Amino acid sequence: MALDEKTIETLAKYCEYAEVDNYEITKITDEYPNMTYEDAYNIQWKARENKEKRGTKIVGMKMGLTSQAKMKQMGVSNPCYGYLADYFSLEDGANIKIDELIHPKVEAEIAFVLKHDLKGPGCHIGDVLSATDFILPAVEIIDSRYTNFKFDLKSVIADNSSSSRYVSGGRMRKIQDVDLKTLGVVMRINGEIVQLGAAAAVLGNPATSIAMLANMLSKRGEILKAGTFILSGAITAAVSVKKGDSVNVAFQDLGSLNMRFV
Ligand code: 0L1
Ligand code: MG
């Protein structure tokens, strides 16, 4: 740990205020190049705590940077996680106010809802399959607070892994009824196909991502409780959206999701 408690608190406010009031900030490693990954998660957890003190409910978790392509692009070998606040959640068919966001991008994901607790270390895919109540389709809207969506891994962790909004709904399924690796998605914007993908893009199998999250959380003595909603990571590349765009994502066996940026 390189940062003291006061600096953690200051940086938590720096990132969280930018998220709430949607403005761009300079990445924090510019000023604190020696900060550690532990510092970065301390900043994220402090911002989360501050939200909860103000009455915001934390409704789930997300994994980010789960594809080899994204990790390679950032020069890192590990994914990252973030939390989902109550106001991030939007219904299928939502009109999403783009003026409340900075430079949003959409990505297709599978959401898991747990029926049993998951606890690391040593959590593996078998534990995830038996602890999952159901899965359902989701579209994550990521929105880095950093200027031009440019950051390094420590800065993005502190910024809650670019979490912003998500749409979920569609058809829920028991996990044993789908082939999680070959599950295909087609993303259209304004009717045009912009992304195609298979869920194996997420660490070979999205359930692996959930196990990894449980193991990462165990380093802080945290667990994934029964009932937790988790975004497992992007199946497609993230695509920028602008005012007026209509997004449709069709998921094999899970129905489709729609949203419009207004
Ligand atoms: O959900 C994600 O994969 C995003 C993680 C943070 C990096 C980014 O904003 O691209
Ligand atoms: Mg994501």
PDB file of C-alpha atoms and ligand atoms in Angstrom:
ATOM      1  CA  MET A   1       0.000   0.000   0.000  1.00  0.00           C
ATOM      2  CA  ALA A   2       1.469   3.365  -1.019  1.00  0.00           C
ATOM      3  CA  LEU A   3      -1.415   5.740  -0.254  1.00  0.00           C
ATOM      4  CA  ASP A   4      -2.583   6.859   3.177  1.00  0.00           C
ATOM      5  CA  GLU A   5      -6.211   6.823   4.267  1.00  0.00           C
ATOM      6  CA  LYS A   6      -6.774  10.527   3.638  1.00  0.00           C
ATOM      7  CA  THR A   7      -5.521  10.238   0.036  1.00  0.00           C
ATOM      8  CA  ILE A   8      -7.718   7.167  -0.530  1.00  0.00           C
ATOM      9  CA  GLU A   9     -10.738   9.175   0.667  1.00  0.00           C
ATOM     10  CA  THR A  10      -9.815  12.155  -1.550  1.00  0.00           C
ATOM     11  CA  LEU A  11      -9.353   9.939  -4.623  1.00  0.00           C
ATOM     12  CA  ALA A  12     -12.587   8.037  -3.934  1.00  0.00           C
ATOM     13  CA  LYS A  13     -14.443  11.367  -4.034  1.00  0.00           C
ATOM     14  CA  TYR A  14     -12.472  12.486  -7.105  1.00  0.00           C
ATOM     15  CA  CYS A  15     -13.613   9.396  -9.074  1.00  0.00           C
ATOM     16  CA  GLU A  16     -17.106   9.092  -7.642  1.00  0.00           C
ATOM     17  CA  TYR A  17     -18.109  12.748  -8.090  1.00  0.00           C
ATOM     18  CA  ALA A  18     -17.026  12.503 -11.739  1.00  0.00           C
ATOM     19  CA  GLU A  19     -19.245   9.437 -12.131  1.00  0.00           C
ATOM     20  CA  VAL A  20     -22.276  11.001 -10.455  1.00  0.00           C
ATOM     21  CA  ASP A  21     -21.980  14.381 -12.226  1.00  0.00           C
ATOM     22  CA  ASN A  22     -20.603  12.892 -15.477  1.00  0.00           C
ATOM     23  CA  TYR A  23     -17.467  14.846 -16.189  1.00  0.00           C
ATOM     24  CA  GLU A  24     -14.017  13.781 -17.369  1.00  0.00           C
ATOM     25  CA  ILE A  25     -11.015  13.574 -15.044  1.00  0.00           C
ATOM     26  CA  THR A  26      -7.288  12.965 -15.421  1.00  0.00           C
ATOM     27  CA  LYS A  27      -6.216   9.413 -14.624  1.00  0.00           C
ATOM     28  CA  ILE A  28      -5.027   9.150 -11.054  1.00  0.00           C
ATOM     29  CA  THR A  29      -1.747   7.336 -11.734  1.00  0.00           C
ATOM     30  CA  ASP A  30      -0.522  10.563 -13.395  1.00  0.00           C
ATOM     31  CA  GLU A  31      -0.342  12.091  -9.917  1.00  0.00           C
ATOM     32  CA  TYR A  32       0.214   8.873  -7.942  1.00  0.00           C
ATOM     33  CA  PRO A  33       2.472   6.693 -10.144  1.00  0.00           C
ATOM     34  CA  ASN A  34       3.511   4.537  -7.174  1.00  0.00           C
ATOM     35  CA  MET A  35       0.036   3.542  -6.077  1.00  0.00           C
ATOM     36  CA  THR A  36      -0.569  -0.202  -5.821  1.00  0.00           C
ATOM     37  CA  TYR A  37      -3.424  -2.471  -6.953  1.00  0.00           C
ATOM     38  CA  GLU A  38      -4.465  -2.653  -3.296  1.00  0.00           C
ATOM     39  CA  ASP A  39      -4.706   1.160  -3.233  1.00  0.00           C
ATOM     40  CA  ALA A  40      -6.802   1.073  -6.408  1.00  0.00           C
ATOM     41  CA  TYR A  41      -9.318  -1.363  -4.869  1.00  0.00           C
ATOM     42  CA  ASN A  42      -9.271   0.602  -1.596  1.00  0.00           C
ATOM     43  CA  ILE A  43     -10.368   3.681  -3.572  1.00  0.00           C
ATOM     44  CA  GLN A  44     -13.143   1.693  -5.283  1.00  0.00           C
ATOM     45  CA  TRP A  45     -14.369   0.222  -1.978  1.00  0.00           C
ATOM     46  CA  LYS A  46     -14.269   3.638  -0.282  1.00  0.00           C
ATOM     47  CA  ALA A  47     -16.449   5.153  -3.045  1.00  0.00           C
ATOM     48  CA  ARG A  48     -18.843   2.218  -2.685  1.00  0.00           C
ATOM     49  CA  GLU A  49     -19.002   2.755   1.084  1.00  0.00           C
ATOM     50  CA  ASN A  50     -19.695   6.484   0.557  1.00  0.00           C
ATOM     51  CA  LYS A  51     -22.562   5.656  -1.821  1.00  0.00           C
ATOM     52  CA  GLU A  52     -24.051   3.230   0.716  1.00  0.00           C
ATOM     53  CA  LYS A  53     -23.807   5.871   3.466  1.00  0.00           C
ATOM     54  CA  ARG A  54     -25.909   8.152   1.236  1.00  0.00           C
ATOM     55  CA  GLY A  55     -28.563   5.423   0.864  1.00  0.00           C
ATOM     56  CA  THR A  56     -27.583   3.892  -2.477  1.00  0.00           C
ATOM     57  CA  LYS A  57     -28.032   0.125  -2.582  1.00  0.00           C
ATOM     58  CA  ILE A  58     -25.349  -2.060  -4.111  1.00  0.00           C
ATOM     59  CA  VAL A  59     -27.254  -4.528  -6.290  1.00  0.00           C
ATOM     60  CA  GLY A  60     -24.491  -6.619  -7.793  1.00  0.00           C
ATOM     61  CA  MET A  61     -20.981  -6.992  -9.123  1.00  0.00           C
ATOM     62  CA  LYS A  62     -19.275  -7.013 -12.504  1.00  0.00           C
ATOM     63  CA  MET A  63     -16.157  -8.470 -14.008  1.00  0.00           C
ATOM     64  CA  GLY A  64     -14.244  -6.426 -16.589  1.00  0.00           C
ATOM     65  CA  LEU A  65     -11.357  -6.966 -18.990  1.00  0.00           C
ATOM     66  CA  THR A  66     -12.247 -10.647 -19.240  1.00  0.00           C
ATOM     67  CA  SER A  67     -11.297 -11.204 -22.881  1.00  0.00           C
ATOM     68  CA  GLN A  68      -7.756 -11.970 -24.035  1.00  0.00           C
ATOM     69  CA  ALA A  69      -8.143  -9.190 -26.606  1.00  0.00           C
ATOM     70  CA  LYS A  70      -8.929  -6.524 -23.986  1.00  0.00           C
ATOM     71  CA  MET A  71      -6.219  -7.741 -21.577  1.00  0.00           C
ATOM     72  CA  LYS A  72      -3.643  -7.729 -24.374  1.00  0.00           C
ATOM     73  CA  GLN A  73      -4.733  -4.262 -25.440  1.00  0.00           C
ATOM     74  CA  MET A  74      -4.103  -3.016 -21.865  1.00  0.00           C
ATOM     75  CA  GLY A  75      -0.947  -5.080 -21.350  1.00  0.00           C
ATOM     76  CA  VAL A  76      -2.371  -6.837 -18.274  1.00  0.00           C
ATOM     77  CA  SER A  77      -2.881 -10.481 -17.439  1.00  0.00           C
ATOM     78  CA  ASN A  78      -5.725 -10.121 -14.963  1.00  0.00           C
ATOM     79  CA  PRO A  79      -9.334  -8.992 -15.203  1.00  0.00           C
ATOM     80  CA  CYS A  80     -10.766  -6.452 -12.776  1.00  0.00           C
ATOM     81  CA  TYR A  81     -14.053  -6.128 -10.902  1.00  0.00           C
ATOM     82  CA  GLY A  82     -16.478  -3.398  -9.893  1.00  0.00           C
ATOM     83  CA  TYR A  83     -19.776  -2.985  -8.081  1.00  0.00           C
ATOM     84  CA  LEU A  84     -23.252  -2.233  -9.479  1.00  0.00           C
ATOM     85  CA  ALA A  85     -25.335   0.466  -7.763  1.00  0.00           C
ATOM     86  CA  ASP A  86     -29.148   0.487  -7.803  1.00  0.00           C
ATOM     87  CA  TYR A  87     -29.430   3.379 -10.291  1.00  0.00           C
ATOM     88  CA  PHE A  88     -27.179   1.578 -12.828  1.00  0.00           C
ATOM     89  CA  SER A  89     -29.992  -0.915 -13.497  1.00  0.00           C
ATOM     90  CA  LEU A  90     -32.319  -0.221 -16.459  1.00  0.00           C
ATOM     91  CA  GLU A  91     -35.138  -2.266 -17.922  1.00  0.00           C
ATOM     92  CA  ASP A  92     -35.310  -3.838 -21.372  1.00  0.00           C
ATOM     93  CA  GLY A  93     -36.558  -1.193 -23.821  1.00  0.00           C
ATOM     94  CA  ALA A  94     -35.164   1.682 -21.733  1.00  0.00           C
ATOM     95  CA  ASN A  95     -34.616   5.172 -23.061  1.00  0.00           C
ATOM     96  CA  ILE A  96     -31.154   5.960 -21.717  1.00  0.00           C
ATOM     97  CA  LYS A  97     -30.373   9.627 -21.172  1.00  0.00           C
ATOM     98  CA  ILE A  98     -27.037  10.091 -22.870  1.00  0.00           C
ATOM     99  CA  ASP A  99     -26.581  13.534 -21.308  1.00  0.00           C
ATOM    100  CA  GLU A 100     -26.196  11.764 -17.938  1.00  0.00           C
ATOM    101  CA  LEU A 101     -23.166   9.895 -19.314  1.00  0.00           C
ATOM    102  CA  ILE A 102     -19.759  10.953 -20.688  1.00  0.00           C
ATOM    103  CA  HIS A 103     -18.759   8.709 -23.609  1.00  0.00           C
ATOM    104  CA  PRO A 104     -20.762   5.484 -23.218  1.00  0.00           C
ATOM    105  CA  LYS A 105     -20.049   2.187 -24.947  1.00  0.00           C
ATOM    106  CA  VAL A 106     -22.204  -0.949 -25.022  1.00  0.00           C
ATOM    107  CA  GLU A 107     -21.110  -4.562 -24.634  1.00  0.00           C
ATOM    108  CA  ALA A 108     -23.032  -7.857 -24.566  1.00  0.00           C
ATOM    109  CA  GLU A 109     -22.726  -9.963 -21.412  1.00  0.00           C
ATOM    110  CA  ILE A 110     -24.257 -12.913 -19.558  1.00  0.00           C
ATOM    111  CA  ALA A 111     -25.563 -12.138 -16.063  1.00  0.00           C
ATOM    112  CA  PHE A 112     -25.491 -14.780 -13.328  1.00  0.00           C
ATOM    113  CA  VAL A 113     -27.792 -14.808 -10.295  1.00  0.00           C
ATOM    114  CA  LEU A 114     -26.620 -17.007  -7.420  1.00  0.00           C
ATOM    115  CA  LYS A 115     -28.720 -19.298  -5.211  1.00  0.00           C
ATOM    116  CA  HIS A 116     -25.819 -20.191  -2.881  1.00  0.00           C
ATOM    117  CA  ASP A 117     -22.873 -18.206  -1.533  1.00  0.00           C
ATOM    118  CA  LEU A 118     -19.581 -18.470  -3.424  1.00  0.00           C
ATOM    119  CA  LYS A 119     -16.384 -18.158  -1.472  1.00  0.00           C
ATOM    120  CA  GLY A 120     -12.745 -18.176  -2.510  1.00  0.00           C
ATOM    121  CA  PRO A 121      -9.922 -18.986  -2.477  1.00  0.00           C
ATOM    122  CA  GLY A 122     -10.112 -22.154  -4.532  1.00  0.00           C
ATOM    123  CA  CYS A 123     -13.501 -21.403  -6.064  1.00  0.00           C
ATOM    124  CA  HIS A 124     -13.770 -23.215  -9.416  1.00  0.00           C
ATOM    125  CA  ILE A 125     -16.173 -23.559 -12.316  1.00  0.00           C
ATOM    126  CA  GLY A 126     -17.949 -26.539 -10.702  1.00  0.00           C
ATOM    127  CA  ASP A 127     -18.737 -24.435  -7.636  1.00  0.00           C
ATOM    128  CA  VAL A 128     -20.149 -21.702  -9.889  1.00  0.00           C
ATOM    129  CA  LEU A 129     -22.334 -24.096 -11.883  1.00  0.00           C
ATOM    130  CA  SER A 130     -23.866 -25.576  -8.732  1.00  0.00           C
ATOM    131  CA  ALA A 131     -24.297 -22.174  -7.019  1.00  0.00           C
ATOM    132  CA  THR A 132     -26.023 -20.455  -9.966  1.00  0.00           C
ATOM    133  CA  ASP A 133     -29.787 -20.044  -9.753  1.00  0.00           C
ATOM    134  CA  PHE A 134     -30.220 -18.814 -13.340  1.00  0.00           C
ATOM    135  CA  ILE A 135     -28.552 -16.768 -16.039  1.00  0.00           C
ATOM    136  CA  LEU A 136     -30.054 -13.992 -18.148  1.00  0.00           C
ATOM    137  CA  PRO A 137     -28.890 -11.707 -20.937  1.00  0.00           C
ATOM    138  CA  ALA A 138     -27.470  -8.266 -20.213  1.00  0.00           C
ATOM    139  CA  VAL A 139     -25.967  -5.278 -21.981  1.00  0.00           C
ATOM    140  CA  GLU A 140     -23.432  -3.315 -19.976  1.00  0.00           C
ATOM    141  CA  ILE A 141     -23.036   0.390 -20.701  1.00  0.00           C
ATOM    142  CA  ILE A 142     -19.481   1.257 -19.668  1.00  0.00           C
ATOM    143  CA  ASP A 143     -18.424   4.883 -19.299  1.00  0.00           C
ATOM    144  CA  SER A 144     -14.897   5.612 -18.125  1.00  0.00           C
ATOM    145  CA  ARG A 145     -14.587   8.897 -16.308  1.00  0.00           C
ATOM    146  CA  TYR A 146     -11.083   9.325 -17.689  1.00  0.00           C
ATOM    147  CA  THR A 147     -10.423  11.719 -20.550  1.00  0.00           C
ATOM    148  CA  ASN A 148     -10.855  10.051 -23.953  1.00  0.00           C
ATOM    149  CA  PHE A 149     -11.511   6.651 -22.283  1.00  0.00           C
ATOM    150  CA  LYS A 150      -7.714   6.341 -21.739  1.00  0.00           C
ATOM    151  CA  PHE A 151      -6.370   4.756 -18.544  1.00  0.00           C
ATOM    152  CA  ASP A 152      -4.191   2.038 -17.035  1.00  0.00           C
ATOM    153  CA  LEU A 153      -5.416  -0.873 -14.941  1.00  0.00           C
ATOM    154  CA  LYS A 154      -4.909   0.766 -11.533  1.00  0.00           C
ATOM    155  CA  SER A 155      -6.731   3.934 -12.583  1.00  0.00           C
ATOM    156  CA  VAL A 156      -9.674   2.010 -14.045  1.00  0.00           C
ATOM    157  CA  ILE A 157     -10.039  -0.176 -10.935  1.00  0.00           C
ATOM    158  CA  ALA A 158     -10.259   2.986  -8.805  1.00  0.00           C
ATOM    159  CA  ASP A 159     -12.927   4.250 -11.241  1.00  0.00           C
ATOM    160  CA  ASN A 160     -15.105   1.192 -10.476  1.00  0.00           C
ATOM    161  CA  SER A 161     -13.966  -0.550 -13.675  1.00  0.00           C
ATOM    162  CA  SER A 162     -15.907   1.949 -15.826  1.00  0.00           C
ATOM    163  CA  SER A 163     -19.270   0.764 -14.433  1.00  0.00           C
ATOM    164  CA  SER A 164     -22.144   3.024 -15.368  1.00  0.00           C
ATOM    165  CA  ARG A 165     -25.431   1.394 -16.411  1.00  0.00           C
ATOM    166  CA  TYR A 166     -26.730  -2.012 -17.515  1.00  0.00           C
ATOM    167  CA  VAL A 167     -29.856  -3.370 -19.122  1.00  0.00           C
ATOM    168  CA  SER A 168     -31.050  -6.848 -18.269  1.00  0.00           C
ATOM    169  CA  GLY A 169     -34.148  -8.919 -18.811  1.00  0.00           C
ATOM    170  CA  GLY A 170     -34.921 -11.233 -21.697  1.00  0.00           C
ATOM    171  CA  ARG A 171     -35.255 -14.930 -21.000  1.00  0.00           C
ATOM    172  CA  MET A 172     -33.868 -16.466 -17.846  1.00  0.00           C
ATOM    173  CA  ARG A 173     -32.452 -19.965 -18.157  1.00  0.00           C
ATOM    174  CA  LYS A 174     -31.136 -22.657 -15.908  1.00  0.00           C
ATOM    175  CA  ILE A 175     -27.422 -22.940 -16.488  1.00  0.00           C
ATOM    176  CA  GLN A 176     -27.619 -26.647 -17.396  1.00  0.00           C
ATOM    177  CA  ASP A 177     -29.963 -25.799 -20.293  1.00  0.00           C
ATOM    178  CA  VAL A 178     -27.432 -23.744 -22.259  1.00  0.00           C
ATOM    179  CA  ASP A 179     -23.977 -24.332 -23.695  1.00  0.00           C
ATOM    180  CA  LEU A 180     -22.171 -21.412 -22.091  1.00  0.00           C
ATOM    181  CA  LYS A 181     -19.172 -21.648 -24.408  1.00  0.00           C
ATOM    182  CA  THR A 182     -20.909 -21.596 -27.761  1.00  0.00           C
ATOM    183  CA  LEU A 183     -23.754 -19.257 -26.800  1.00  0.00           C
ATOM    184  CA  GLY A 184     -23.811 -16.677 -29.606  1.00  0.00           C
ATOM    185  CA  VAL A 185     -24.746 -12.992 -29.628  1.00  0.00           C
ATOM    186  CA  VAL A 186     -25.513 -10.526 -32.407  1.00  0.00           C
ATOM    187  CA  MET A 187     -25.385  -6.793 -31.660  1.00  0.00           C
ATOM    188  CA  ARG A 188     -27.151  -4.341 -33.944  1.00  0.00           C
ATOM    189  CA  ILE A 189     -27.091  -0.558 -33.813  1.00  0.00           C
ATOM    190  CA  ASN A 190     -29.792   1.175 -35.848  1.00  0.00           C
ATOM    191  CA  GLY A 191     -30.480  -2.145 -37.555  1.00  0.00           C
ATOM    192  CA  GLU A 192     -26.912  -2.734 -38.685  1.00  0.00           C
ATOM    193  CA  ILE A 193     -24.868  -5.642 -37.314  1.00  0.00           C
ATOM    194  CA  VAL A 194     -21.879  -4.156 -35.462  1.00  0.00           C
ATOM    195  CA  GLN A 195     -20.651  -7.093 -33.361  1.00  0.00           C
ATOM    196  CA  LEU A 196     -20.896 -10.892 -33.322  1.00  0.00           C
ATOM    197  CA  GLY A 197     -19.538 -13.095 -30.572  1.00  0.00           C
ATOM    198  CA  ALA A 198     -19.579 -16.371 -28.649  1.00  0.00           C
ATOM    199  CA  ALA A 199     -19.545 -16.458 -24.854  1.00  0.00           C
ATOM    200  CA  ALA A 200     -16.236 -18.377 -24.839  1.00  0.00           C
ATOM    201  CA  ALA A 201     -14.681 -14.927 -25.413  1.00  0.00           C
ATOM    202  CA  VAL A 202     -15.115 -14.506 -21.646  1.00  0.00           C
ATOM    203  CA  LEU A 203     -12.144 -16.443 -20.222  1.00  0.00           C
ATOM    204  CA  GLY A 204     -13.162 -19.537 -22.217  1.00  0.00           C
ATOM    205  CA  ASN A 205     -16.446 -19.768 -20.279  1.00  0.00           C
ATOM    206  CA  PRO A 206     -18.299 -16.971 -18.415  1.00  0.00           C
ATOM    207  CA  ALA A 207     -18.657 -19.255 -15.370  1.00  0.00           C
ATOM    208  CA  THR A 208     -14.845 -19.136 -15.007  1.00  0.00           C
ATOM    209  CA  SER A 209     -15.129 -15.369 -14.669  1.00  0.00           C
ATOM    210  CA  ILE A 210     -17.520 -15.743 -11.715  1.00  0.00           C
ATOM    211  CA  ALA A 211     -15.114 -18.170  -9.999  1.00  0.00           C
ATOM    212  CA  MET A 212     -12.294 -15.692 -10.562  1.00  0.00           C
ATOM    213  CA  LEU A 213     -14.385 -12.927  -8.989  1.00  0.00           C
ATOM    214  CA  ALA A 214     -15.013 -15.043  -5.868  1.00  0.00           C
ATOM    215  CA  ASN A 215     -11.264 -15.715  -5.634  1.00  0.00           C
ATOM    216  CA  MET A 216     -10.358 -12.043  -6.107  1.00  0.00           C
ATOM    217  CA  LEU A 217     -12.889 -10.980  -3.446  1.00  0.00           C
ATOM    218  CA  SER A 218     -11.455 -13.495  -0.977  1.00  0.00           C
ATOM    219  CA  LYS A 219      -8.285 -11.391  -0.858  1.00  0.00           C
ATOM    220  CA  ARG A 220     -10.384  -8.776   0.964  1.00  0.00           C
ATOM    221  CA  GLY A 221     -12.300 -11.320   3.036  1.00  0.00           C
ATOM    222  CA  GLU A 222     -15.441 -10.769   0.924  1.00  0.00           C
ATOM    223  CA  ILE A 223     -17.778 -13.403  -0.526  1.00  0.00           C
ATOM    224  CA  LEU A 224     -20.492 -13.492  -3.195  1.00  0.00           C
ATOM    225  CA  LYS A 225     -23.749 -13.962  -1.315  1.00  0.00           C
ATOM    226  CA  ALA A 226     -26.741 -15.990  -2.523  1.00  0.00           C
ATOM    227  CA  GLY A 227     -28.971 -13.732  -4.643  1.00  0.00           C
ATOM    228  CA  THR A 228     -26.074 -11.671  -6.033  1.00  0.00           C
ATOM    229  CA  PHE A 229     -26.472 -10.481  -9.637  1.00  0.00           C
ATOM    230  CA  ILE A 230     -23.145 -10.551 -11.530  1.00  0.00           C
ATOM    231  CA  LEU A 231     -22.161  -9.328 -14.990  1.00  0.00           C
ATOM    232  CA  SER A 232     -19.588 -11.874 -16.136  1.00  0.00           C
ATOM    233  CA  GLY A 233     -17.725  -9.792 -18.765  1.00  0.00           C
ATOM    234  CA  ALA A 234     -17.999  -8.729 -22.378  1.00  0.00           C
ATOM    235  CA  ILE A 235     -18.644 -11.241 -25.154  1.00  0.00           C
ATOM    236  CA  THR A 236     -18.277  -8.529 -27.798  1.00  0.00           C
ATOM    237  CA  ALA A 237     -16.013  -5.525 -28.115  1.00  0.00           C
ATOM    238  CA  ALA A 238     -17.441  -2.360 -26.544  1.00  0.00           C
ATOM    239  CA  VAL A 239     -19.091  -0.117 -29.150  1.00  0.00           C
ATOM    240  CA  SER A 240     -19.501   3.664 -28.743  1.00  0.00           C
ATOM    241  CA  VAL A 241     -23.051   5.009 -28.911  1.00  0.00           C
ATOM    242  CA  LYS A 242     -24.457   8.461 -29.552  1.00  0.00           C
ATOM    243  CA  LYS A 243     -27.770  10.250 -29.046  1.00  0.00           C
ATOM    244  CA  GLY A 244     -30.506   8.691 -31.195  1.00  0.00           C
ATOM    245  CA  ASP A 245     -28.888   5.225 -31.445  1.00  0.00           C
ATOM    246  CA  SER A 246     -31.111   2.164 -31.026  1.00  0.00           C
ATOM    247  CA  VAL A 247     -29.288  -0.903 -29.746  1.00  0.00           C
ATOM    248  CA  ASN A 248     -30.579  -4.463 -30.124  1.00  0.00           C
ATOM    249  CA  VAL A 249     -28.666  -7.486 -28.857  1.00  0.00           C
ATOM    250  CA  ALA A 250     -29.948 -10.990 -29.684  1.00  0.00           C
ATOM    251  CA  PHE A 251     -28.662 -13.791 -27.441  1.00  0.00           C
ATOM    252  CA  GLN A 252     -28.894 -17.436 -28.485  1.00  0.00           C
ATOM    253  CA  ASP A 253     -31.478 -19.189 -26.229  1.00  0.00           C
ATOM    254  CA  LEU A 254     -31.901 -16.059 -24.050  1.00  0.00           C
ATOM    255  CA  GLY A 255     -34.007 -13.695 -26.158  1.00  0.00           C
ATOM    256  CA  SER A 256     -33.008 -10.154 -26.980  1.00  0.00           C
ATOM    257  CA  LEU A 257     -32.562  -6.754 -25.310  1.00  0.00           C
ATOM    258  CA  ASN A 258     -33.307  -3.305 -26.685  1.00  0.00           C
ATOM    259  CA  MET A 259     -32.458   0.227 -25.617  1.00  0.00           C
ATOM    260  CA  ARG A 260     -32.341   3.670 -27.101  1.00  0.00           C
ATOM    261  CA  PHE A 261     -29.978   6.509 -26.288  1.00  0.00           C
ATOM    262  CA  VAL A 262     -31.992   9.724 -26.073  1.00  0.00           C
TER     263      VAL A 262
HETATM  264  O1  0L1 B   1     -16.598  -4.076 -18.391  1.00  0.00           O
HETATM  265  C1  0L1 B   1     -15.457  -3.985 -18.856  1.00  0.00           C
HETATM  266  O2  0L1 B   1     -14.867  -4.894 -19.456  1.00  0.00           O
HETATM  267  C2  0L1 B   1     -14.731  -2.668 -18.685  1.00  0.00           C
HETATM  268  C3  0L1 B   1     -13.627  -2.800 -17.708  1.00  0.00           C
HETATM  269  C4  0L1 B   1     -12.822  -1.560 -17.651  1.00  0.00           C
HETATM  270  C5  0L1 B   1     -12.059  -1.253 -18.893  1.00  0.00           C
HETATM  271  C6  0L1 B   1     -12.853  -0.491 -19.900  1.00  0.00           C
HETATM  272  O3  0L1 B   1     -13.527   0.479 -19.540  1.00  0.00           O
HETATM  273  O4  0L1 B   1     -12.783  -0.856 -21.080  1.00  0.00           O
HETATM  274 MG    MG B   2     -18.349  -5.205 -19.072  1.00  0.00          MG
END
